[in-house]
Amino acid sequence: MNDSRDLRLADVSEEEVLEHIFPLLRADHGPSAATGVLVGPGDDTAWLAAPDGRFLATTDAVVLGHDWLDAWSTGADVGHKAVMQNCADIAAMGGVTTGLLVTLAAHAGTSMAWVTDLARGIGEAAREARTSVVGGDLSGADDGTVMVSITAFGTTEGRDPVLRSGARPGDVVAVAGGLGRSGAGWALLRTGRGEIAPDLVAIHRRPAPPLSEGPGAARAGAHAMIDLSDGLVRDAGRVARASGVVIDLDPAALAPHVDALTSAVGAEEALTCVLTGGEEHSLLATFAEAPDGWHVLGTVGPVDELGAGVRVGGEPRRGGGWDHFDTSR
Amino acid sequence: MNDSRDLRLADVSEEEVLEHIFPLLRADHGPSAATGVLVGPGDDTAWLAAPDGRFLATTDAVVLGHDWLDAWSTGADVGHKAVMQNCADIAAMGGVTTGLLVTLAAHAGTSMAWVTDLARGIGEAAREARTSVVGGDLSGADDGTVMVSITAFGTTEGRDPVLRSGARPGDVVAVAGGLGRSGAGWALLRTGRGEIAPDLVAIHRRPAPPLSEGPGAARAGAHAMIDLSDGLVRDAGRVARASGVVIDLDPAALAPHVDALTSAVGAEEALTCVLTGGEEHSLLATFAEAPDGWHVLGTVGPVDELGAGVRVGGEPRRGGGWDHFDTSR
């Protein structure tokens, strides 16, 4: 298989596909205690080190036409984002990613050039996260269907994981990373205005979660943490309900995030993006006192007569964000 | 959501889907050292015990119209089989499954009754394998598309895993479980003759891998092992090439397996099923001496002038079995 450009999956055997993409997935860093891949691809399963006798595991899938459009994202973008959203989940537990499994379900007409590009993006993201692909699966799918499912493993390096349920009245709630940028980039793409703010579009295509801030927050004594995948209000609400608290976001603290998007999408859309924009993959955590690198957004208080949930400047705020089966979009 | 019968995924929120299916996935056995789920569904990731500081991980996906047809398999069959094929991979390393992640990517019109049935089958299989679902993901998909991707974790209980690469000249090659039964069941379904042998059709719908024989083989000193997912010749060929040996299957040893299928599918198809039938999920291993419960099928010899590979009665034998992107079927 010298030139993959004009080939489709149907033209090559599974073994040839794997031989072609494995070099693109390879880690370029040496193994360490935390990334000990004892048996990698090529056997019935992978075998990984879990130095402290426990491991984190999470999975997240993306589907063509639902989670990405080929007109907006390259194969490499799709692969990079799929890896990063899983690594962000590991980071949100205070963990470091130690390995990835990749499943591609694709129709036989899928071009090998796209598959190669996907593998390139997965490999790039894996190296950025200092981890590697340890196995996976290839499956056929109906015409037009392409799905990438990633499973990530991680270690908390001997610590207890930071859960959603640990927020306490008196905590501050803080974010590491931006807010609403991916949502704003998506809004621009949807309305054909991507050239207005290529930086926001780039973040929509390839979110850059602050992975090292996850274990950093754990070391700094974070009480609760979550990855912002479905929007600030929705994800903060998950922490509030799991912890049985009220999270009150301060409009003044949100304002710089809104202002940063206003020139691109206007003030109203900017606020919507900050509150409900998905796929940002920043980290939201609560602390007795926020460490360096975290931006305080508000406070945690006891449950009131309205129950656990999110307020913005004291006002109840529900929902927004992403539901995969909502056909009203 | 009182009655899921007439609902579709589009009619309910993701949270409602999860609330509905979680009880069906629950384990009914207490936790043990090997199945220690420290943090289960509901946080950004799961957190599992790996008592010996290492863990096995594998993933396998099934797609409607490619890996199953709704006319032939219920949702529960699909879920049961998806779990079992992953647990068979763990067993083939000599391991015991300790946890499962489940991803469902499905179109908004998918009926909640089917999703409920799927979850029921996943839960049944997980309990049979003495493990449990520790997390997962729900994604939308195009009209008509349904995909179930499972990731399984396991422990080798302190042993080294049994790899494909350990077969040695002088070994015997042996199978735990049947041969060709799933393939014969599939052949009957394809030709509308399922009623001839409901037992074979049942094995196609719900393979019954001999999970405990995997760790049993490891304890008995197996040199190499593989799960028979893509057919005896193809999977034995993987062991032969990984080990740099020749595996010679004895026609006399295969005969009882062929005979068992002949009344259902005829002698010629029976032989084809035994040699190339997929999805059997029996275990094939090589030993200095086969332990009880394993049926010797042949011998392992040094590489000859034809290279590493499989022979049947001394004759070279290639291929057959399943390729996901082969459009010539």
XYZ file of C-alpha atoms in Angstrom:
658
model
C 0.000 0.000 0.000
C 2.310 2.747 -1.214
C -0.127 5.581 -1.671
C -3.190 5.670 0.506
C -4.658 8.710 -1.231
C -7.123 7.061 -3.571
C -7.801 3.906 -1.602
C -10.928 3.168 0.393
C -11.234 0.835 3.381
C -12.866 -1.706 1.067
C -9.652 -1.893 -0.982
C -7.375 -3.025 1.831
C -7.423 -5.751 4.468
C -7.828 -4.968 8.150
C -4.206 -6.031 8.674
C -3.055 -3.528 6.042
C -5.075 -0.736 7.644
C -3.492 -1.490 11.009
C 0.038 -1.732 9.587
C -0.503 1.616 7.915
C -1.823 3.500 10.942
C 0.217 1.963 13.790
C 3.331 4.072 13.089
C 1.184 7.228 13.291
C -0.125 6.267 16.721
C 3.246 5.508 18.257
C 4.379 7.416 21.353
C 7.651 9.300 21.058
C 8.328 9.400 24.771
C 9.859 6.586 26.740
C 7.747 4.536 29.129
C 7.485 5.754 32.705
C 5.934 4.320 35.813
C 2.682 6.097 34.980
C 2.589 5.098 31.318
C 3.764 1.523 31.587
C 2.311 -0.321 28.604
C 3.296 -3.892 29.375
C 1.534 -5.483 26.378
C 0.448 -3.182 23.541
C -1.481 -3.713 20.304
C -1.353 -7.111 18.642
C -2.646 -9.464 21.310
C -6.195 -10.195 22.482
C -5.967 -7.368 25.006
C -3.511 -4.740 26.208
C -1.849 -5.019 29.634
C -1.055 -1.826 31.505
C 0.614 -0.852 34.726
C -1.465 0.564 37.575
C 1.343 1.414 39.965
C -0.894 2.307 42.909
C -3.225 -0.645 42.397
C -6.125 1.415 41.014
C -6.916 2.910 37.602
C -9.329 5.392 36.042
C -11.335 4.444 32.943
C -13.667 6.454 30.737
C -15.083 6.320 27.214
C -16.485 8.887 24.798
C -17.586 8.492 21.175
C -17.993 10.925 18.271
C -20.169 10.346 15.212
C -19.960 11.961 11.749
C -22.855 14.353 11.189
C -23.636 14.474 14.909
C -20.373 15.409 16.618
C -18.492 16.682 13.587
C -18.963 17.644 9.933
C -16.273 16.823 7.384
C -16.729 20.322 5.916
C -15.562 21.841 9.220
C -13.091 19.350 10.649
C -10.307 17.264 9.127
C -9.777 13.657 10.121
C -6.835 14.828 12.236
C -9.077 17.360 14.013
C -11.610 14.615 14.784
C -8.965 12.264 16.154
C -7.272 14.977 18.190
C -10.537 16.139 19.744
C -11.748 12.605 20.496
C -8.551 11.915 22.424
C -8.558 15.251 24.250
C -12.143 14.982 25.457
C -11.313 11.632 27.038
C -8.053 12.908 28.556
C -10.037 15.834 29.994
C -12.303 13.346 31.789
C -9.240 11.673 33.311
C -7.834 15.075 34.309
C -11.171 16.006 35.893
C -10.683 13.147 38.377
C -7.239 14.540 39.166
C -5.627 11.889 36.994
C -2.992 11.467 34.332
C -3.855 9.481 31.197
C -1.853 6.254 30.862
C -3.320 4.645 27.743
C -5.959 4.791 25.032
C -8.095 2.264 23.150
C -9.482 3.432 19.791
C -12.492 2.010 17.943
C -13.266 3.064 14.386
C -16.594 1.960 12.879
C -16.691 3.162 9.287
C -18.353 2.384 5.979
C -16.316 0.524 3.363
C -16.165 3.625 1.167
C -14.298 5.653 3.788
C -11.092 6.910 2.202
C -7.799 5.631 3.547
C -6.552 9.223 3.347
C -9.162 10.229 5.941
C -8.371 7.219 8.132
C -4.665 8.067 7.915
C -5.401 11.666 8.866
C -7.550 10.499 11.787
C -4.703 8.323 13.042
C -2.286 11.235 12.684
C -4.520 13.455 14.866
C -4.974 10.693 17.444
C -1.214 10.197 17.582
C -0.563 13.939 17.925
C -3.041 14.293 20.791
C -1.734 11.154 22.492
C 1.807 12.533 22.398
C 0.625 15.932 23.699
C -1.044 14.101 26.585
C 2.125 11.971 27.014
C 0.199 8.747 26.491
C -0.223 6.199 23.714
C -2.706 3.966 21.927
C -2.553 0.460 23.373
C -5.220 -1.258 21.278
C -8.506 -0.881 19.498
C -11.042 -2.274 17.078
C -12.109 -1.784 13.469
C -15.730 -2.348 12.442
C -17.747 -1.941 9.287
C -20.722 0.425 9.238
C -23.524 1.583 6.941
C -22.842 3.868 3.985
C -22.014 7.306 5.253
C -21.487 6.257 8.869
C -18.194 6.963 10.613
C -17.791 6.685 14.363
C -14.732 7.036 16.559
C -14.930 5.746 20.109
C -12.047 6.266 22.515
C -11.462 4.735 25.915
C -8.876 6.368 28.162
C -7.154 4.960 31.250
C -5.431 6.945 33.917
C -3.808 6.998 37.293
C -4.464 9.276 40.239
C -0.836 8.706 41.289
C -1.817 7.328 44.659
C -4.358 10.034 45.485
C -8.094 9.578 45.868
C -9.877 10.844 42.738
C -11.632 14.210 42.868
C -15.363 13.482 42.498
C -18.319 15.644 41.529
C -19.804 15.099 44.959
C -17.236 16.808 47.184
C -18.208 20.504 46.893
C -18.832 22.140 50.289
C -20.615 25.336 51.306
C -17.949 27.996 51.699
C -15.906 26.723 48.738
C -15.085 28.873 45.761
C -15.823 27.496 42.311
C -13.104 28.137 39.741
C -12.192 27.281 36.172
C -8.901 26.323 34.537
C -9.028 27.157 30.828
C -11.464 29.277 28.852
C -15.266 29.414 28.688
C -17.550 29.425 25.656
C -14.769 29.592 23.077
C -15.627 26.260 21.431
C -19.312 27.170 21.434
C -18.560 30.533 19.840
C -16.363 28.864 17.207
C -19.221 26.482 16.458
C -21.717 29.361 16.206
C -19.425 31.061 13.693
C -19.024 27.905 11.606
C -22.793 27.290 11.605
C -23.413 30.763 10.240
C -20.571 30.724 7.708
C -18.549 33.346 9.579
C -15.580 31.237 10.643
C -13.072 33.704 9.214
C -14.129 36.312 11.823
C -12.326 34.462 14.631
C -10.072 31.642 13.459
C -8.782 31.211 17.026
C -12.276 30.308 18.284
C -12.880 27.992 15.346
C -9.541 26.322 16.066
C -10.593 25.718 19.670
C -13.880 24.215 18.480
C -11.936 21.902 16.168
C -9.230 21.065 18.674
C -10.060 21.911 22.279
C -6.990 22.348 24.445
C -7.960 21.113 27.910
C -5.569 22.186 30.676
C -4.698 18.558 31.406
C -1.968 19.210 33.958
C -4.314 21.404 36.005
C -6.374 18.311 36.870
C -3.715 16.560 38.942
C -2.554 20.030 40.021
C -5.995 20.785 41.460
C -6.023 17.411 43.220
C -2.648 18.163 44.815
C -3.983 21.604 45.810
C -6.855 19.949 47.652
C -9.766 20.424 45.222
C -13.005 19.237 46.813
C -14.928 18.552 43.572
C -14.094 18.704 39.876
C -15.713 18.154 36.465
C -14.736 18.508 32.815
C -16.807 21.179 31.017
C -18.103 19.119 28.110
C -21.792 20.037 28.019
C -21.716 23.691 29.074
C -20.896 25.596 32.288
C -24.407 25.704 33.741
C -25.208 22.095 32.928
C -21.892 20.725 34.229
C -21.844 22.998 37.305
C -25.367 21.729 37.943
C -24.047 18.152 37.971
C -21.524 19.110 40.658
C -24.195 21.000 42.624
C -26.659 18.100 42.578
C -24.003 15.426 43.285
C -22.723 17.512 46.219
C -26.099 18.716 47.466
C -25.107 22.385 47.274
C -25.901 25.603 45.435
C -23.261 26.964 43.063
C -23.689 30.699 42.539
C -21.808 32.080 39.544
C -20.847 35.735 39.771
C -21.754 37.725 36.607
C -18.773 40.010 37.251
C -16.459 36.989 37.209
C -18.023 35.718 33.983
C -17.782 39.117 32.312
C -14.158 38.844 31.072
C -15.026 35.522 29.413
C -18.103 37.083 27.786
C -16.170 40.167 26.718
C -13.506 38.004 25.074
C -16.150 36.578 22.715
C -18.286 39.661 22.128
C -16.403 41.094 19.174
C -16.748 37.747 17.398
C -20.355 36.765 18.116
C -22.019 39.757 19.808
C -22.800 40.245 23.495
C -25.947 38.109 23.705
C -24.488 35.080 21.926
C -21.259 35.504 23.897
C -23.154 35.173 27.195
C -25.034 32.134 25.866
C -21.744 30.535 24.812
C -20.129 31.166 28.202
C -23.109 29.716 30.096
C -24.128 26.836 27.829
C -21.504 26.309 25.110
C -20.318 22.703 24.966
C -17.042 20.951 24.162
C -14.827 23.501 25.900
C -13.168 20.807 28.038
C -11.896 23.281 30.581
C -11.919 22.061 34.177
C -14.316 23.357 36.829
C -13.423 22.701 40.462
C -14.293 23.821 43.959
C -11.656 24.625 46.569
C -11.408 26.152 49.998
C -9.048 28.523 48.221
C -8.312 28.481 44.482
C -4.691 27.791 43.544
C -2.706 29.730 40.930
C -3.870 29.124 37.381
C -7.541 28.932 38.366
C -10.033 31.737 37.836
C -12.688 32.063 40.542
C -16.199 32.184 39.050
C -18.344 32.117 42.156
C -19.149 30.491 45.448
C -20.653 27.329 46.862
C -23.488 27.656 49.334
C -25.900 25.392 51.189
C -29.063 24.074 49.584
C -31.892 26.589 49.770
C -35.643 26.234 49.257
C -35.093 25.813 45.480
C -32.873 22.775 46.021
C -29.386 21.973 44.756
C -28.449 23.694 41.524
C -26.858 26.644 39.796
C -27.583 30.327 40.232
C -26.176 33.202 38.205
C -25.957 36.294 40.390
C -28.404 34.606 42.762
C -30.968 33.799 40.052
C -31.838 30.144 39.319
C -30.532 28.934 36.009
C -31.292 25.623 34.398
C -30.306 23.508 31.490
C -29.041 24.556 28.149
C -26.176 22.547 26.761
C -26.189 19.409 24.757
C -28.533 16.408 24.566
C -27.572 13.799 21.986
C -31.099 12.719 21.100
C -32.777 16.110 21.111
C -34.263 16.311 17.611
C -35.541 19.858 18.100
C -32.173 21.312 17.034
C -41.126 7.276 32.165
C -43.563 4.538 33.218
C -43.821 2.491 30.063
C -40.867 2.451 27.704
C -42.661 0.403 25.062
C -43.721 3.089 22.625
C -41.027 5.635 23.393
C -38.055 6.420 21.203
C -34.699 7.840 22.317
C -35.820 11.217 20.938
C -38.679 11.294 23.445
C -36.546 11.099 26.588
C -33.516 12.919 27.969
C -30.154 11.242 28.296
C -30.566 11.340 32.072
C -33.897 9.501 31.794
C -32.348 6.849 29.533
C -29.569 6.290 32.051
C -31.946 6.188 35.037
C -34.012 3.621 33.173
C -31.186 1.284 32.181
C -28.858 1.500 35.221
C -30.920 -0.917 37.353
C -30.723 -3.486 34.531
C -26.931 -3.285 34.441
C -26.387 -3.722 38.147
C -24.266 -6.594 39.451
C -25.949 -8.985 41.880
C -22.737 -10.265 43.409
C -20.770 -8.528 46.121
C -17.489 -6.821 45.348
C -14.316 -8.887 45.664
C -10.642 -8.069 45.358
C -10.813 -8.803 41.641
C -13.985 -6.854 40.964
C -13.396 -3.817 43.117
C -15.315 -0.951 41.535
C -14.152 1.991 43.644
C -16.050 4.680 41.693
C -18.822 3.548 39.349
C -21.117 5.341 36.897
C -21.966 8.964 37.549
C -18.598 10.705 37.673
C -16.247 11.789 34.861
C -14.566 8.384 34.929
C -14.782 5.098 36.769
C -12.052 4.045 39.237
C -11.259 0.365 39.550
C -8.975 -1.788 41.638
C -5.994 -3.486 40.021
C -4.816 -5.528 42.982
C -1.581 -6.726 41.390
C -0.707 -3.331 39.920
C -1.513 -4.277 36.317
C -4.747 -4.556 34.312
C -5.958 -5.945 30.994
C -8.010 -3.768 28.622
C -9.751 -4.568 25.344
C -12.546 -3.169 23.202
C -14.879 -4.601 20.584
C -17.792 -2.985 18.769
C -20.862 -4.363 16.978
C -22.908 -2.535 14.356
C -26.515 -3.123 13.221
C -26.614 -4.620 9.731
C -22.941 -5.589 9.919
C -22.593 -7.627 13.083
C -26.240 -8.379 13.713
C -29.680 -8.156 12.092
C -32.711 -7.239 14.166
C -34.651 -9.999 12.398
C -32.281 -12.588 13.888
C -31.216 -11.168 17.245
C -33.061 -9.369 20.019
C -31.546 -6.370 21.765
C -30.757 -8.657 24.696
C -28.934 -11.065 22.366
C -26.871 -8.188 20.968
C -25.924 -6.914 24.417
C -25.135 -10.378 25.743
C -22.911 -11.227 22.774
C -21.101 -7.863 22.841
C -20.165 -8.422 26.479
C -19.170 -12.055 25.993
C -16.868 -11.404 23.049
C -14.967 -8.875 25.156
C -14.837 -11.163 28.192
C -13.502 -13.910 25.888
C -10.613 -11.608 24.942
C -9.811 -11.087 28.626
C -10.030 -14.870 29.231
C -7.701 -15.485 26.266
C -4.965 -13.596 28.143
C -5.587 -15.841 31.149
C -7.572 -13.077 32.820
C -10.780 -12.491 34.737
C -13.013 -9.570 33.710
C -13.267 -6.865 36.384
C -15.358 -4.172 34.700
C -17.102 -3.007 31.527
C -17.647 0.332 29.791
C -20.576 0.465 27.345
C -21.062 2.947 24.489
C -24.332 3.115 22.568
C -24.455 5.245 19.436
C -27.999 5.144 18.093
C -30.395 7.153 15.946
C -33.073 9.199 17.681
C -35.791 6.849 16.393
C -34.359 3.841 18.236
C -37.096 2.444 20.454
C -36.606 2.590 24.207
C -37.933 -0.991 24.296
C -34.925 -2.111 22.233
C -32.507 -0.073 24.377
C -34.043 -1.584 27.512
C -33.681 -5.069 26.065
C -30.053 -4.330 25.137
C -29.322 -3.231 28.699
C -31.015 -6.365 30.031
C -28.751 -8.579 27.884
C -25.646 -6.627 28.886
C -26.599 -6.985 32.547
C -27.252 -10.730 32.181
C -23.904 -11.340 30.509
C -22.078 -9.146 33.032
C -23.558 -11.135 35.896
C -22.695 -14.442 34.180
C -19.113 -13.191 33.863
C -19.259 -11.972 37.498
C -18.488 -8.402 36.498
C -20.400 -5.149 36.122
C -20.824 -2.038 34.008
C -18.790 0.819 35.500
C -19.543 3.560 32.969
C -20.257 4.385 29.361
C -21.418 6.893 26.809
C -24.550 7.661 24.779
C -24.246 9.231 21.316
C -26.618 10.141 18.541
C -26.216 8.559 15.103
C -27.708 8.699 11.605
C -31.127 7.238 10.856
C -30.919 3.467 10.987
C -27.523 3.349 12.672
C -27.087 1.513 15.963
C -23.671 0.649 17.359
C -22.676 -0.922 20.657
C -19.051 -0.665 21.727
C -17.821 -2.418 24.841
C -14.533 -2.057 26.668
C -13.599 -4.757 29.162
C -10.984 -4.653 31.915
C -9.457 -7.621 33.636
C -6.848 -8.956 35.967
C -4.378 -11.786 35.451
C -4.422 -12.294 39.232
C -0.704 -11.726 39.559
C 0.312 -13.982 36.658
C 1.901 -12.880 33.406
C -0.703 -12.824 30.626
C -0.730 -15.646 28.089
C 0.225 -14.097 24.732
C -0.187 -15.238 21.150
C 3.580 -15.373 20.780
C 4.471 -18.123 23.233
C 3.751 -21.324 21.238
C 6.766 -23.677 21.058
C 7.596 -26.592 18.777
C 6.593 -29.728 20.605
C 3.464 -28.145 22.103
C 0.013 -29.519 21.517
C -2.686 -27.092 20.344
C -6.058 -27.540 22.056
C -9.473 -25.937 22.235
C -11.813 -25.250 25.151
C -15.375 -24.968 23.865
C -16.887 -25.907 20.522
C -15.898 -25.211 16.927
C -17.986 -23.908 14.057
C -21.268 -23.891 15.936
C -21.852 -20.149 15.653
C -20.887 -20.234 11.985
C -23.302 -23.113 11.348
C -26.063 -21.259 13.178
C -25.384 -18.218 11.018
C -25.438 -20.338 7.831
C -28.840 -21.706 8.852
C -30.238 -18.249 9.585
C -28.946 -16.894 6.254
C -30.743 -19.635 4.377
C -33.975 -19.484 6.388
C -33.405 -22.885 7.995
C -32.895 -21.819 11.601
C -35.517 -24.265 12.875
C -33.313 -27.221 11.832
C -30.903 -26.637 14.734
C -32.106 -24.127 17.308
C -29.102 -24.990 19.513
C -26.658 -23.770 16.845
C -28.708 -20.640 16.195
C -28.753 -19.981 19.941
C -24.941 -20.186 20.036
C -24.722 -17.767 17.109
C -26.993 -15.358 18.970
C -25.323 -15.822 22.348
C -21.905 -17.451 22.242
C -20.939 -19.114 25.505
C -17.170 -18.697 25.817
C -15.588 -20.985 28.415
C -14.415 -17.970 30.441
C -13.041 -19.852 33.419
C -10.856 -22.004 31.141
C -8.768 -18.930 30.301
C -7.317 -18.415 33.776
C -7.404 -22.216 34.149
C -5.145 -22.589 31.128
C -2.811 -19.915 32.481
C -2.541 -21.778 35.798
C -1.909 -25.008 33.858
C 1.030 -23.362 32.095
C -0.403 -22.528 28.663
C 2.338 -21.186 26.382
C 0.050 -19.236 23.991
C -3.668 -18.520 23.795
C -6.220 -16.726 21.597
C -9.971 -16.241 21.485
C -11.541 -17.819 18.382
C -13.407 -14.804 17.024
C -12.534 -14.881 13.316
C -12.322 -18.618 12.621
C -10.022 -21.469 13.678
C -7.581 -21.249 10.743
C -7.317 -17.473 10.817
C -6.882 -17.232 14.584
C -4.517 -20.229 14.769
C -2.550 -18.484 12.004
C -2.192 -15.425 14.238
C -0.700 -17.579 16.997
C 1.564 -19.354 14.482
C 2.910 -16.116 12.997
C 3.284 -14.361 16.372
C 5.161 -17.384 17.713
C 7.134 -18.182 14.547
C 5.874 -21.764 14.406
C 3.747 -24.106 12.319
C 0.443 -25.273 13.791
C -0.684 -28.535 12.225
C -4.332 -29.369 12.846
C -5.180 -33.081 12.768
C -8.234 -33.874 10.590
C -9.053 -36.807 12.861
C -9.183 -34.437 15.848
C -11.430 -32.024 13.949
C -13.762 -34.814 12.805
C -15.987 -34.940 15.923
C -16.555 -31.186 15.626
C -17.434 -31.567 11.926
C -19.666 -34.566 12.602
C -21.576 -32.622 15.266
C -22.638 -30.087 12.615
C -23.156 -32.376 9.620
C -26.794 -33.283 10.229
C -27.634 -29.564 10.411
C -25.642 -28.126 7.514
C -24.163 -31.049 5.549
C -20.600 -32.382 5.618
C -18.992 -29.789 3.365
C -20.458 -26.734 5.107
C -19.724 -28.347 8.477
C -16.010 -28.574 7.626
C -16.021 -24.971 6.410
C -17.695 -23.837 9.632
C -15.192 -25.709 11.815
C -12.204 -24.268 9.934
C -13.394 -20.737 9.212
C -16.628 -20.017 11.116
C -16.383 -16.829 13.185
C -17.787 -15.634 16.513
C -17.395 -18.963 18.283
C -15.367 -17.363 21.104
C -13.925 -20.663 22.231
C -10.320 -20.520 23.456
C -7.380 -21.994 21.517
C -4.157 -22.562 23.447
C -0.884 -24.429 23.207
C 0.560 -26.458 26.070
C 3.373 -28.887 26.738
C 0.458 -31.111 27.805
C -3.213 -30.178 27.566
C -5.089 -30.011 30.883
C -8.520 -31.512 31.551
C -11.328 -29.714 29.747
C -9.222 -29.047 26.645
C -9.533 -31.030 23.417
C -6.246 -31.533 21.547
C -6.566 -30.514 17.877
C -2.986 -30.869 16.681
C 0.642 -30.102 17.217
C 3.074 -27.212 17.066
C 6.211 -27.627 14.959
C 9.152 -25.508 13.824
C 8.893 -23.172 10.855
C 9.416 -24.997 7.579
C 10.200 -23.749 4.072
C 6.613 -22.412 3.743
C 7.053 -20.185 6.781
C 4.967 -19.795 9.923
C 1.318 -20.696 9.501
C -1.406 -23.303 9.761
C -1.531 -26.735 8.149
C -4.450 -29.162 8.151
C -3.139 -32.709 8.023
C 0.182 -31.278 6.835
C -1.343 -29.236 3.994
C -0.989 -25.421 4.020
C -4.233 -23.647 4.750
C -4.829 -19.946 4.549
C -7.390 -17.374 5.307
C -11.107 -17.656 5.378
C -12.857 -15.997 8.275
C -14.060 -12.487 8.629
C -12.856 -9.138 7.259
C -15.021 -6.162 8.233
C -14.491 -4.164 5.046
C -14.648 -7.014 2.540
C -17.452 -5.928 0.209
C -17.317 -9.121 -1.863
C -19.638 -10.879 0.585
